[in-house]
JSON list of C-alpha atoms in Angstrom, two decimals:
[
{"chain": "A", "resi": 19, "resn": "ALA", "atom": "CA", "xyz": [-0.47, 8.78, -25.17]},
{"chain": "A", "resi": 20, "resn": "GLY", "atom": "CA", "xyz": [-1.61, 9.82, -21.70]},
{"chain": "A", "resi": 21, "resn": "ILE", "atom": "CA", "xyz": [-5.22, 10.40, -22.79]},
{"chain": "A", "resi": 22, "resn": "GLU", "atom": "CA", "xyz": [-7.90, 9.43, -20.28]},
{"chain": "A", "resi": 23, "resn": "ALA", "atom": "CA", "xyz": [-10.68, 7.39, -21.90]},
{"chain": "A", "resi": 24, "resn": "ARG", "atom": "CA", "xyz": [-13.71, 5.30, -20.97]},
{"chain": "A", "resi": 25, "resn": "VAL", "atom": "CA", "xyz": [-14.81, 2.22, -22.89]},
{"chain": "A", "resi": 26, "resn": "LEU", "atom": "CA", "xyz": [-18.51, 2.48, -23.74]},
{"chain": "A", "resi": 27, "resn": "LYS", "atom": "CA", "xyz": [-21.36, 0.19, -24.71]},
{"chain": "A", "resi": 28, "resn": "GLY", "atom": "CA", "xyz": [-20.81, -3.37, -25.96]},
{"chain": "A", "resi": 29, "resn": "LEU", "atom": "CA", "xyz": [-17.24, -4.05, -24.94]},
{"chain": "A", "resi": 30, "resn": "ALA", "atom": "CA", "xyz": [-17.82, -2.66, -21.45]},
{"chain": "A", "resi": 31, "resn": "THR", "atom": "CA", "xyz": [-21.18, -4.26, -20.71]},
{"chain": "A", "resi": 32, "resn": "SER", "atom": "CA", "xyz": [-20.19, -7.65, -22.13]},
{"chain": "A", "resi": 33, "resn": "GLU", "atom": "CA", "xyz": [-17.31, -7.94, -19.67]},
{"chain": "A", "resi": 34, "resn": "LEU", "atom": "CA", "xyz": [-18.75, -6.20, -16.62]},
{"chain": "A", "resi": 35, "resn": "ASP", "atom": "CA", "xyz": [-22.48, -6.93, -16.64]},
{"chain": "A", "resi": 36, "resn": "TYR", "atom": "CA", "xyz": [-23.27, -10.12, -18.53]},
{"chain": "A", "resi": 37, "resn": "ALA", "atom": "CA", "xyz": [-22.71, -13.54, -17.00]},
{"chain": "A", "resi": 38, "resn": "GLU", "atom": "CA", "xyz": [-20.76, -14.50, -20.10]},
{"chain": "A", "resi": 39, "resn": "PRO", "atom": "CA", "xyz": [-19.20, -11.99, -22.53]},
{"chain": "A", "resi": 40, "resn": "SER", "atom": "CA", "xyz": [-20.48, -13.90, -25.58]},
{"chain": "A", "resi": 41, "resn": "GLN", "atom": "CA", "xyz": [-24.04, -13.01, -24.55]},
{"chain": "A", "resi": 42, "resn": "ARG", "atom": "CA", "xyz": [-23.42, -9.42, -25.63]},
{"chain": "A", "resi": 43, "resn": "ARG", "atom": "CA", "xyz": [-21.91, -9.13, -29.08]},
{"chain": "A", "resi": 44, "resn": "THR", "atom": "CA", "xyz": [-20.75, -5.89, -30.63]},
{"chain": "A", "resi": 45, "resn": "SER", "atom": "CA", "xyz": [-19.46, -4.67, -33.97]},
{"chain": "A", "resi": 46, "resn": "ASP", "atom": "CA", "xyz": [-17.39, -1.65, -32.98]},
{"chain": "A", "resi": 47, "resn": "VAL", "atom": "CA", "xyz": [-15.38, -0.02, -30.20]},
{"chain": "A", "resi": 48, "resn": "ASP", "atom": "CA", "xyz": [-16.61, 3.18, -28.56]},
{"chain": "A", "resi": 49, "resn": "LEU", "atom": "CA", "xyz": [-14.35, 5.40, -26.48]},
{"chain": "A", "resi": 50, "resn": "LEU", "atom": "CA", "xyz": [-15.27, 8.52, -24.52]},
{"chain": "A", "resi": 51, "resn": "VAL", "atom": "CA", "xyz": [-12.55, 11.14, -23.98]},
{"chain": "A", "resi": 52, "resn": "ARG", "atom": "CA", "xyz": [-12.54, 14.54, -22.33]},
{"chain": "A", "resi": 53, "resn": "THR", "atom": "CA", "xyz": [-13.52, 17.38, -24.62]},
{"chain": "A", "resi": 54, "resn": "ASP", "atom": "CA", "xyz": [-10.13, 19.10, -24.34]},
{"chain": "A", "resi": 55, "resn": "GLU", "atom": "CA", "xyz": [-8.42, 15.85, -25.39]},
{"chain": "A", "resi": 56, "resn": "PHE", "atom": "CA", "xyz": [-10.79, 14.94, -28.22]},
{"chain": "A", "resi": 57, "resn": "ASP", "atom": "CA", "xyz": [-8.72, 16.35, -31.10]},
{"chain": "A", "resi": 58, "resn": "ARG", "atom": "CA", "xyz": [-5.48, 14.88, -29.76]},
{"chain": "A", "resi": 59, "resn": "ALA", "atom": "CA", "xyz": [-7.11, 11.46, -29.28]},
{"chain": "A", "resi": 60, "resn": "CYS", "atom": "CA", "xyz": [-8.26, 11.49, -32.92]},
{"chain": "A", "resi": 61, "resn": "GLU", "atom": "CA", "xyz": [-4.77, 12.49, -34.07]},
{"chain": "A", "resi": 62, "resn": "VAL", "atom": "CA", "xyz": [-3.25, 9.58, -32.13]},
{"chain": "A", "resi": 63, "resn": "VAL", "atom": "CA", "xyz": [-5.72, 7.15, -33.73]},
{"chain": "A", "resi": 64, "resn": "GLU", "atom": "CA", "xyz": [-4.95, 8.45, -37.23]},
{"chain": "A", "resi": 65, "resn": "LYS", "atom": "CA", "xyz": [-1.20, 8.27, -36.64]},
{"chain": "A", "resi": 66, "resn": "GLY", "atom": "CA", "xyz": [-1.73, 4.65, -35.64]},
{"chain": "A", "resi": 67, "resn": "GLY", "atom": "CA", "xyz": [-2.95, 3.88, -39.16]},
{"chain": "A", "resi": 68, "resn": "ALA", "atom": "CA", "xyz": [-6.73, 4.25, -38.77]},
{"chain": "A", "resi": 69, "resn": "THR", "atom": "CA", "xyz": [-8.85, 5.78, -41.55]},
{"chain": "A", "resi": 70, "resn": "ASP", "atom": "CA", "xyz": [-11.40, 8.52, -40.90]},
{"chain": "A", "resi": 71, "resn": "LEU", "atom": "CA", "xyz": [-14.66, 7.16, -42.36]},
{"chain": "A", "resi": 72, "resn": "LYS", "atom": "CA", "xyz": [-16.39, 10.52, -42.45]},
{"chain": "A", "resi": 73, "resn": "GLN", "atom": "CA", "xyz": [-13.59, 12.73, -43.71]},
{"chain": "A", "resi": 74, "resn": "GLY", "atom": "CA", "xyz": [-15.03, 15.65, -45.64]},
{"chain": "A", "resi": 75, "resn": "HIS", "atom": "CA", "xyz": [-18.52, 15.04, -44.25]},
{"chain": "A", "resi": 76, "resn": "ARG", "atom": "CA", "xyz": [-18.11, 16.18, -40.64]},
{"chain": "A", "resi": 77, "resn": "PRO", "atom": "CA", "xyz": [-19.55, 19.20, -38.86]},
{"chain": "A", "resi": 78, "resn": "ILE", "atom": "CA", "xyz": [-17.05, 21.88, -37.85]},
{"chain": "A", "resi": 79, "resn": "GLN", "atom": "CA", "xyz": [-17.15, 20.76, -34.22]},
{"chain": "A", "resi": 80, "resn": "PRO", "atom": "CA", "xyz": [-18.00, 17.05, -34.25]},
{"chain": "A", "resi": 81, "resn": "VAL", "atom": "CA", "xyz": [-19.10, 15.34, -31.06]},
{"chain": "A", "resi": 82, "resn": "GLU", "atom": "CA", "xyz": [-17.71, 12.04, -32.35]},
{"chain": "A", "resi": 83, "resn": "ARG", "atom": "CA", "xyz": [-15.48, 10.71, -35.09]},
{"chain": "A", "resi": 84, "resn": "THR", "atom": "CA", "xyz": [-15.54, 7.29, -36.69]},
{"chain": "A", "resi": 85, "resn": "PHE", "atom": "CA", "xyz": [-12.44, 5.41, -37.84]},
{"chain": "A", "resi": 86, "resn": "ARG", "atom": "CA", "xyz": [-11.59, 2.03, -39.26]},
{"chain": "A", "resi": 87, "resn": "THR", "atom": "CA", "xyz": [-8.40, 0.54, -37.89]},
{"chain": "A", "resi": 88, "resn": "ALA", "atom": "CA", "xyz": [-5.88, -1.30, -40.03]},
{"chain": "A", "resi": 89, "resn": "ASP", "atom": "CA", "xyz": [-7.39, -4.64, -38.97]},
{"chain": "A", "resi": 90, "resn": "GLY", "atom": "CA", "xyz": [-10.91, -3.64, -40.00]},
{"chain": "A", "resi": 91, "resn": "ILE", "atom": "CA", "xyz": [-12.39, -2.68, -36.61]},
{"chain": "A", "resi": 92, "resn": "GLU", "atom": "CA", "xyz": [-14.69, 0.35, -36.46]},
{"chain": "A", "resi": 93, "resn": "LEU", "atom": "CA", "xyz": [-13.58, 2.75, -33.72]},
{"chain": "A", "resi": 94, "resn": "ASP", "atom": "CA", "xyz": [-15.75, 5.64, -32.54]},
{"chain": "A", "resi": 95, "resn": "ILE", "atom": "CA", "xyz": [-14.21, 8.45, -30.48]},
{"chain": "A", "resi": 96, "resn": "HIS", "atom": "CA", "xyz": [-16.77, 10.48, -28.49]},
{"chain": "A", "resi": 97, "resn": "ARG", "atom": "CA", "xyz": [-16.48, 13.68, -26.51]},
{"chain": "A", "resi": 98, "resn": "ARG", "atom": "CA", "xyz": [-20.04, 13.44, -25.20]},
{"chain": "A", "resi": 99, "resn": "LEU", "atom": "CA", "xyz": [-21.99, 10.56, -23.75]},
{"chain": "A", "resi": 100, "resn": "PHE", "atom": "CA", "xyz": [-24.99, 11.74, -25.80]},
{"chain": "A", "resi": 101, "resn": "ARG", "atom": "CA", "xyz": [-25.01, 13.78, -28.97]},
{"chain": "A", "resi": 102, "resn": "PHE", "atom": "CA", "xyz": [-26.92, 16.63, -27.32]},
{"chain": "A", "resi": 103, "resn": "GLY", "atom": "CA", "xyz": [-25.55, 16.12, -23.82]},
{"chain": "A", "resi": 104, "resn": "PRO", "atom": "CA", "xyz": [-22.83, 18.02, -21.96]},
{"chain": "A", "resi": 105, "resn": "ASP", "atom": "CA", "xyz": [-19.20, 17.64, -22.97]},
{"chain": "A", "resi": 106, "resn": "GLY", "atom": "CA", "xyz": [-17.13, 15.00, -21.25]},
{"chain": "A", "resi": 107, "resn": "GLY", "atom": "CA", "xyz": [-15.93, 16.26, -17.88]},
{"chain": "A", "resi": 108, "resn": "ASP", "atom": "CA", "xyz": [-15.50, 15.20, -14.28]},
{"chain": "A", "resi": 109, "resn": "ASP", "atom": "CA", "xyz": [-19.13, 14.04, -14.00]},
{"chain": "A", "resi": 110, "resn": "LEU", "atom": "CA", "xyz": [-18.37, 11.34, -16.56]},
{"chain": "A", "resi": 111, "resn": "PHE", "atom": "CA", "xyz": [-14.86, 10.44, -15.49]},
{"chain": "A", "resi": 112, "resn": "GLY", "atom": "CA", "xyz": [-15.37, 9.78, -11.79]},
{"chain": "A", "resi": 113, "resn": "GLY", "atom": "CA", "xyz": [-15.64, 6.29, -10.32]},
{"chain": "A", "resi": 114, "resn": "PRO", "atom": "CA", "xyz": [-14.18, 4.25, -13.21]},
{"chain": "A", "resi": 115, "resn": "GLU", "atom": "CA", "xyz": [-14.62, 0.48, -13.29]},
{"chain": "A", "resi": 116, "resn": "PRO", "atom": "CA", "xyz": [-11.61, -1.45, -14.65]},
{"chain": "A", "resi": 117, "resn": "LEU", "atom": "CA", "xyz": [-12.03, -3.94, -17.47]},
{"chain": "A", "resi": 118, "resn": "PRO", "atom": "CA", "xyz": [-10.36, -7.36, -17.38]},
{"chain": "A", "resi": 119, "resn": "ASP", "atom": "CA", "xyz": [-6.85, -7.76, -18.75]},
{"chain": "A", "resi": 120, "resn": "GLY", "atom": "CA", "xyz": [-6.02, -4.14, -17.95]},
{"chain": "A", "resi": 121, "resn": "VAL", "atom": "CA", "xyz": [-7.16, -2.96, -21.38]},
{"chain": "A", "resi": 122, "resn": "GLY", "atom": "CA", "xyz": [-9.04, 0.06, -20.10]},
{"chain": "A", "resi": 123, "resn": "VAL", "atom": "CA", "xyz": [-11.75, 1.32, -17.80]},
{"chain": "A", "resi": 124, "resn": "ALA", "atom": "CA", "xyz": [-15.50, 1.77, -18.17]},
{"chain": "A", "resi": 125, "resn": "LEU", "atom": "CA", "xyz": [-18.10, 4.11, -16.74]},
{"chain": "A", "resi": 126, "resn": "PRO", "atom": "CA", "xyz": [-19.59, 3.15, -13.36]},
{"chain": "A", "resi": 127, "resn": "ALA", "atom": "CA", "xyz": [-22.67, 0.89, -13.54]},
{"chain": "A", "resi": 128, "resn": "GLU", "atom": "CA", "xyz": [-25.05, 3.79, -12.92]},
{"chain": "A", "resi": 129, "resn": "LEU", "atom": "CA", "xyz": [-23.79, 5.73, -15.95]},
{"chain": "A", "resi": 130, "resn": "ARG", "atom": "CA", "xyz": [-23.73, 2.56, -18.06]},
{"chain": "A", "resi": 131, "resn": "LEU", "atom": "CA", "xyz": [-27.45, 2.23, -17.31]},
{"chain": "A", "resi": 132, "resn": "VAL", "atom": "CA", "xyz": [-28.11, 5.87, -18.24]},
{"chain": "A", "resi": 133, "resn": "HIS", "atom": "CA", "xyz": [-26.22, 5.38, -21.50]},
{"chain": "A", "resi": 134, "resn": "ALA", "atom": "CA", "xyz": [-28.02, 2.12, -22.32]},
{"chain": "A", "resi": 135, "resn": "SER", "atom": "CA", "xyz": [-31.39, 3.74, -21.60]},
{"chain": "A", "resi": 136, "resn": "ALA", "atom": "CA", "xyz": [-30.66, 6.52, -24.11]},
{"chain": "A", "resi": 137, "resn": "HIS", "atom": "CA", "xyz": [-29.70, 3.98, -26.75]},
{"chain": "A", "resi": 138, "resn": "LEU", "atom": "CA", "xyz": [-32.90, 2.06, -26.11]},
{"chain": "A", "resi": 139, "resn": "LEU", "atom": "CA", "xyz": [-34.83, 5.22, -26.92]},
{"chain": "A", "resi": 140, "resn": "VAL", "atom": "CA", "xyz": [-33.04, 6.05, -30.19]},
{"chain": "A", "resi": 141, "resn": "SER", "atom": "CA", "xyz": [-32.11, 2.61, -31.56]},
{"chain": "A", "resi": 142, "resn": "PRO", "atom": "CA", "xyz": [-33.83, 1.60, -34.81]},
{"chain": "A", "resi": 143, "resn": "PRO", "atom": "CA", "xyz": [-35.86, -1.63, -34.84]},
{"chain": "A", "resi": 144, "resn": "GLY", "atom": "CA", "xyz": [-33.71, -4.72, -35.04]},
{"chain": "A", "resi": 145, "resn": "LEU", "atom": "CA", "xyz": [-30.64, -6.05, -33.29]},
{"chain": "A", "resi": 146, "resn": "ARG", "atom": "CA", "xyz": [-29.56, -2.69, -31.90]},
{"chain": "A", "resi": 147, "resn": "LEU", "atom": "CA", "xyz": [-32.91, -2.17, -30.20]},
{"chain": "A", "resi": 148, "resn": "CYS", "atom": "CA", "xyz": [-32.83, -5.68, -28.76]},
{"chain": "A", "resi": 149, "resn": "SER", "atom": "CA", "xyz": [-29.27, -5.35, -27.47]},
{"chain": "A", "resi": 150, "resn": "SER", "atom": "CA", "xyz": [-30.13, -2.03, -25.82]},
{"chain": "A", "resi": 151, "resn": "LEU", "atom": "CA", "xyz": [-33.13, -3.62, -24.10]},
{"chain": "A", "resi": 152, "resn": "PHE", "atom": "CA", "xyz": [-30.95, -6.50, -22.90]},
{"chain": "A", "resi": 153, "resn": "ASP", "atom": "CA", "xyz": [-28.36, -4.03, -21.61]},
{"chain": "A", "resi": 154, "resn": "VAL", "atom": "CA", "xyz": [-30.97, -2.16, -19.58]},
{"chain": "A", "resi": 155, "resn": "ALA", "atom": "CA", "xyz": [-32.42, -5.40, -18.22]},
{"chain": "A", "resi": 156, "resn": "VAL", "atom": "CA", "xyz": [-29.04, -6.75, -17.16]},
{"chain": "A", "resi": 157, "resn": "LEU", "atom": "CA", "xyz": [-27.81, -3.48, -15.69]},
{"chain": "A", "resi": 158, "resn": "SER", "atom": "CA", "xyz": [-31.00, -2.57, -13.83]},
{"chain": "A", "resi": 159, "resn": "SER", "atom": "CA", "xyz": [-31.04, -5.96, -12.11]},
{"chain": "A", "resi": 160, "resn": "SER", "atom": "CA", "xyz": [-27.34, -5.96, -11.26]},
{"chain": "A", "resi": 161, "resn": "PRO", "atom": "CA", "xyz": [-26.58, -6.19, -7.51]},
{"chain": "A", "resi": 162, "resn": "LYS", "atom": "CA", "xyz": [-23.77, -3.66, -7.93]},
{"chain": "A", "resi": 163, "resn": "LEU", "atom": "CA", "xyz": [-26.15, -1.03, -9.33]},
{"chain": "A", "resi": 164, "resn": "ASP", "atom": "CA", "xyz": [-27.70, 1.62, -7.11]},
{"chain": "A", "resi": 165, "resn": "ARG", "atom": "CA", "xyz": [-30.94, 2.52, -8.93]},
{"chain": "A", "resi": 166, "resn": "ALA", "atom": "CA", "xyz": [-31.46, 5.64, -6.85]},
{"chain": "A", "resi": 167, "resn": "GLU", "atom": "CA", "xyz": [-27.97, 6.86, -7.72]},
{"chain": "A", "resi": 168, "resn": "ALA", "atom": "CA", "xyz": [-28.54, 6.03, -11.39]},
{"chain": "A", "resi": 169, "resn": "LEU", "atom": "CA", "xyz": [-31.68, 8.17, -11.42]},
{"chain": "A", "resi": 170, "resn": "GLU", "atom": "CA", "xyz": [-29.84, 10.96, -9.62]},
{"chain": "A", "resi": 171, "resn": "ARG", "atom": "CA", "xyz": [-26.99, 10.89, -12.11]},
{"chain": "A", "resi": 172, "resn": "SER", "atom": "CA", "xyz": [-29.47, 10.86, -14.99]},
{"chain": "A", "resi": 173, "resn": "ASP", "atom": "CA", "xyz": [-30.69, 14.28, -13.81]},
{"chain": "A", "resi": 174, "resn": "VAL", "atom": "CA", "xyz": [-27.41, 15.78, -15.06]},
{"chain": "A", "resi": 175, "resn": "PHE", "atom": "CA", "xyz": [-28.54, 14.92, -18.59]},
{"chain": "A", "resi": 176, "resn": "GLY", "atom": "CA", "xyz": [-32.25, 15.63, -18.05]},
{"chain": "A", "resi": 177, "resn": "MET", "atom": "CA", "xyz": [-32.97, 11.94, -18.59]},
{"chain": "A", "resi": 178, "resn": "ARG", "atom": "CA", "xyz": [-34.62, 10.76, -15.38]},
{"chain": "A", "resi": 179, "resn": "ASP", "atom": "CA", "xyz": [-37.93, 9.95, -17.11]},
{"chain": "A", "resi": 180, "resn": "ILE", "atom": "CA", "xyz": [-36.15, 8.11, -19.92]},
{"chain": "A", "resi": 181, "resn": "VAL", "atom": "CA", "xyz": [-34.18, 5.97, -17.47]},
{"chain": "A", "resi": 182, "resn": "ARG", "atom": "CA", "xyz": [-37.29, 5.26, -15.39]},
{"chain": "A", "resi": 183, "resn": "PHE", "atom": "CA", "xyz": [-39.17, 4.19, -18.52]},
{"chain": "A", "resi": 184, "resn": "ALA", "atom": "CA", "xyz": [-36.29, 1.98, -19.69]},
{"chain": "A", "resi": 185, "resn": "ILE", "atom": "CA", "xyz": [-36.17, 0.24, -16.31]},
{"chain": "A", "resi": 186, "resn": "TRP", "atom": "CA", "xyz": [-39.94, -0.22, -16.31]},
{"chain": "A", "resi": 187, "resn": "LEU", "atom": "CA", "xyz": [-39.82, -1.67, -19.83]},
{"chain": "A", "resi": 188, "resn": "ALA", "atom": "CA", "xyz": [-37.03, -4.09, -18.97]},
{"chain": "A", "resi": 189, "resn": "ASP", "atom": "CA", "xyz": [-38.86, -5.16, -15.80]},
{"chain": "A", "resi": 190, "resn": "ASN", "atom": "CA", "xyz": [-42.13, -5.81, -17.60]},
{"chain": "A", "resi": 191, "resn": "VAL", "atom": "CA", "xyz": [-41.29, -7.41, -20.94]},
{"chain": "A", "resi": 192, "resn": "GLY", "atom": "CA", "xyz": [-39.80, -10.51, -19.37]},
{"chain": "A", "resi": 193, "resn": "VAL", "atom": "CA", "xyz": [-36.32, -10.30, -20.89]},
{"chain": "A", "resi": 194, "resn": "GLU", "atom": "CA", "xyz": [-34.49, -13.58, -20.50]},
{"chain": "A", "resi": 195, "resn": "ILE", "atom": "CA", "xyz": [-30.92, -14.05, -21.69]},
{"chain": "A", "resi": 196, "resn": "GLU", "atom": "CA", "xyz": [-30.04, -17.52, -22.85]},
{"chain": "A", "resi": 197, "resn": "GLU", "atom": "CA", "xyz": [-27.36, -19.34, -20.92]},
{"chain": "A", "resi": 198, "resn": "LEU", "atom": "CA", "xyz": [-24.36, -19.87, -23.18]},
{"chain": "A", "resi": 199, "resn": "PRO", "atom": "CA", "xyz": [-21.32, -22.10, -22.76]},
{"chain": "A", "resi": 200, "resn": "PRO", "atom": "CA", "xyz": [-18.05, -20.43, -21.76]},
{"chain": "A", "resi": 201, "resn": "THR", "atom": "CA", "xyz": [-16.18, -18.78, -24.58]},
{"chain": "A", "resi": 202, "resn": "VAL", "atom": "CA", "xyz": [-12.72, -19.74, -25.69]},
{"chain": "A", "resi": 203, "resn": "GLU", "atom": "CA", "xyz": [-10.06, -18.01, -23.64]},
{"chain": "A", "resi": 204, "resn": "GLY", "atom": "CA", "xyz": [-8.60, -15.02, -25.38]},
{"chain": "A", "resi": 205, "resn": "SER", "atom": "CA", "xyz": [-8.44, -11.27, -25.49]},
{"chain": "A", "resi": 206, "resn": "LEU", "atom": "CA", "xyz": [-11.31, -9.02, -24.46]},
{"chain": "A", "resi": 207, "resn": "VAL", "atom": "CA", "xyz": [-12.00, -8.19, -28.09]},
{"chain": "A", "resi": 208, "resn": "ASN", "atom": "CA", "xyz": [-12.25, -11.89, -29.02]},
{"chain": "A", "resi": 209, "resn": "ARG", "atom": "CA", "xyz": [-14.48, -12.70, -26.04]},
{"chain": "A", "resi": 210, "resn": "ALA", "atom": "CA", "xyz": [-16.94, -10.02, -27.12]},
{"chain": "A", "resi": 211, "resn": "HIS", "atom": "CA", "xyz": [-17.00, -11.48, -30.65]},
{"chain": "A", "resi": 212, "resn": "LEU", "atom": "CA", "xyz": [-16.06, -8.09, -32.08]},
{"chain": "A", "resi": 213, "resn": "ARG", "atom": "CA", "xyz": [-16.35, -8.44, -35.82]},
{"chain": "A", "resi": 214, "resn": "PRO", "atom": "CA", "xyz": [-14.40, -6.51, -38.43]},
{"chain": "A", "resi": 215, "resn": "ASN", "atom": "CA", "xyz": [-16.17, -4.99, -41.42]},
{"chain": "A", "resi": 216, "resn": "ARG", "atom": "CA", "xyz": [-19.54, -4.59, -39.69]},
{"chain": "A", "resi": 217, "resn": "ARG", "atom": "CA", "xyz": [-22.68, -4.96, -41.74]},
{"chain": "A", "resi": 218, "resn": "VAL", "atom": "CA", "xyz": [-24.17, -1.56, -42.44]},
{"chain": "A", "resi": 219, "resn": "ASP", "atom": "CA", "xyz": [-26.63, -2.27, -45.24]},
{"chain": "A", "resi": 220, "resn": "LEU", "atom": "CA", "xyz": [-29.62, -2.86, -42.96]},
{"chain": "A", "resi": 221, "resn": "GLU", "atom": "CA", "xyz": [-28.48, -0.09, -40.62]},
{"chain": "A", "resi": 222, "resn": "THR", "atom": "CA", "xyz": [-28.37, 2.30, -43.57]},
{"chain": "A", "resi": 223, "resn": "ILE", "atom": "CA", "xyz": [-31.90, 1.42, -44.65]},
{"chain": "A", "resi": 224, "resn": "ALA", "atom": "CA", "xyz": [-33.23, 1.79, -41.10]},
{"chain": "A", "resi": 225, "resn": "VAL", "atom": "CA", "xyz": [-31.68, 5.26, -40.71]},
{"chain": "A", "resi": 226, "resn": "LEU", "atom": "CA", "xyz": [-32.86, 6.43, -44.14]},
{"chain": "A", "resi": 227, "resn": "ALA", "atom": "CA", "xyz": [-36.45, 5.75, -43.11]},
{"chain": "A", "resi": 228, "resn": "ASP", "atom": "CA", "xyz": [-36.11, 8.26, -40.28]},
{"chain": "A", "resi": 229, "resn": "LEU", "atom": "CA", "xyz": [-34.45, 11.02, -42.30]},
{"chain": "A", "resi": 230, "resn": "GLU", "atom": "CA", "xyz": [-36.47, 13.83, -43.86]},
{"chain": "A", "resi": 231, "resn": "GLY", "atom": "CA", "xyz": [-35.55, 15.38, -47.17]},
{"chain": "A", "resi": 232, "resn": "VAL", "atom": "CA", "xyz": [-33.53, 14.23, -50.16]},
{"chain": "A", "resi": 233, "resn": "ARG", "atom": "CA", "xyz": [-30.44, 16.17, -49.08]},
{"chain": "A", "resi": 234, "resn": "ASP", "atom": "CA", "xyz": [-30.21, 14.44, -45.70]},
{"chain": "A", "resi": 235, "resn": "ARG", "atom": "CA", "xyz": [-30.75, 11.02, -47.23]},
{"chain": "A", "resi": 236, "resn": "LEU", "atom": "CA", "xyz": [-28.15, 11.54, -49.94]},
{"chain": "A", "resi": 237, "resn": "GLY", "atom": "CA", "xyz": [-25.69, 12.86, -47.34]},
{"chain": "A", "resi": 238, "resn": "HIS", "atom": "CA", "xyz": [-26.22, 9.76, -45.23]},
{"chain": "A", "resi": 239, "resn": "LEU", "atom": "CA", "xyz": [-25.64, 7.47, -48.22]},
{"chain": "A", "resi": 240, "resn": "VAL", "atom": "CA", "xyz": [-22.41, 9.28, -49.08]},
{"chain": "A", "resi": 241, "resn": "VAL", "atom": "CA", "xyz": [-21.09, 8.83, -45.55]},
{"chain": "A", "resi": 242, "resn": "GLN", "atom": "CA", "xyz": [-22.01, 5.14, -45.54]},
{"chain": "A", "resi": 243, "resn": "ALA", "atom": "CA", "xyz": [-20.43, 4.60, -48.95]},
{"chain": "A", "resi": 244, "resn": "ARG", "atom": "CA", "xyz": [-17.12, 5.89, -47.60]},
{"chain": "A", "resi": 245, "resn": "ARG", "atom": "CA", "xyz": [-17.05, 2.91, -45.24]},
{"chain": "A", "resi": 246, "resn": "GLY", "atom": "CA", "xyz": [-16.30, 0.72, -48.24]},
{"chain": "A", "resi": 247, "resn": "PRO", "atom": "CA", "xyz": [-18.50, -0.82, -50.93]},
{"chain": "A", "resi": 248, "resn": "GLN", "atom": "CA", "xyz": [-17.93, -4.29, -49.51]},
{"chain": "A", "resi": 249, "resn": "ASP", "atom": "CA", "xyz": [-19.78, -3.31, -46.35]},
{"chain": "A", "resi": 250, "resn": "LEU", "atom": "CA", "xyz": [-22.90, -2.17, -48.18]},
{"chain": "A", "resi": 251, "resn": "VAL", "atom": "CA", "xyz": [-23.35, -5.50, -49.95]},
{"chain": "A", "resi": 252, "resn": "ARG", "atom": "CA", "xyz": [-22.06, -7.77, -47.22]},
{"chain": "A", "resi": 253, "resn": "ARG", "atom": "CA", "xyz": [-24.57, -10.49, -46.38]},
{"chain": "A", "resi": 254, "resn": "ARG", "atom": "CA", "xyz": [-23.16, -11.15, -42.91]},
{"chain": "A", "resi": 255, "resn": "VAL", "atom": "CA", "xyz": [-21.93, -8.99, -40.04]},
{"chain": "A", "resi": 256, "resn": "GLY", "atom": "CA", "xyz": [-18.49, -10.52, -40.43]},
{"chain": "A", "resi": 257, "resn": "GLN", "atom": "CA", "xyz": [-16.60, -13.73, -40.27]},
{"chain": "A", "resi": 258, "resn": "ARG", "atom": "CA", "xyz": [-17.79, -16.02, -37.50]}
]
């Protein structure tokens, strides 16, 4: 469709930063697009058969939209790297790093670290928090990362202190990632163990605890219910 996009988070870090993709599992696909291409990107996804999971419950100018593809994969389209950050522009689209198999490109390592640091700050307790900590640990120790440049680029988002804290935390908690055997050859999505029909029951409970007011909590439950009743009662993240 001629839309420039960057693969974010799990799919990108699993392939580019971990010794073995299976060490970083993920349950959805996140794509960043330029602000002026955001609406068109969402239209292309919907025309491809994906369902908007938050239809009727979106702000007038959303910074992201969440879809479920026909094969059950959750797909998030973003126009900002952070909810309250600047819109996607040249600062985010320079210096792309290609993913294997030619399936797309990711942010440079320095911006991947900035993004992971933000997620470490906002992730609820549990697997998301742990995966964010692992991401920061792996990225901050990567030989291809320039820490000084990462801190400089974090200034664009006013996040230098957050990135410095995330690096300090990863350096001092003794994060060790277990060595795993090679995964079965296959597509990028299979290597990252991307699971359809992600488990959202525990995620829903964790978010509810942070929301204030009955209206906000009910609104959150409505949005989650639109993902499908089977997700709210699912006892596993997906089929292994």
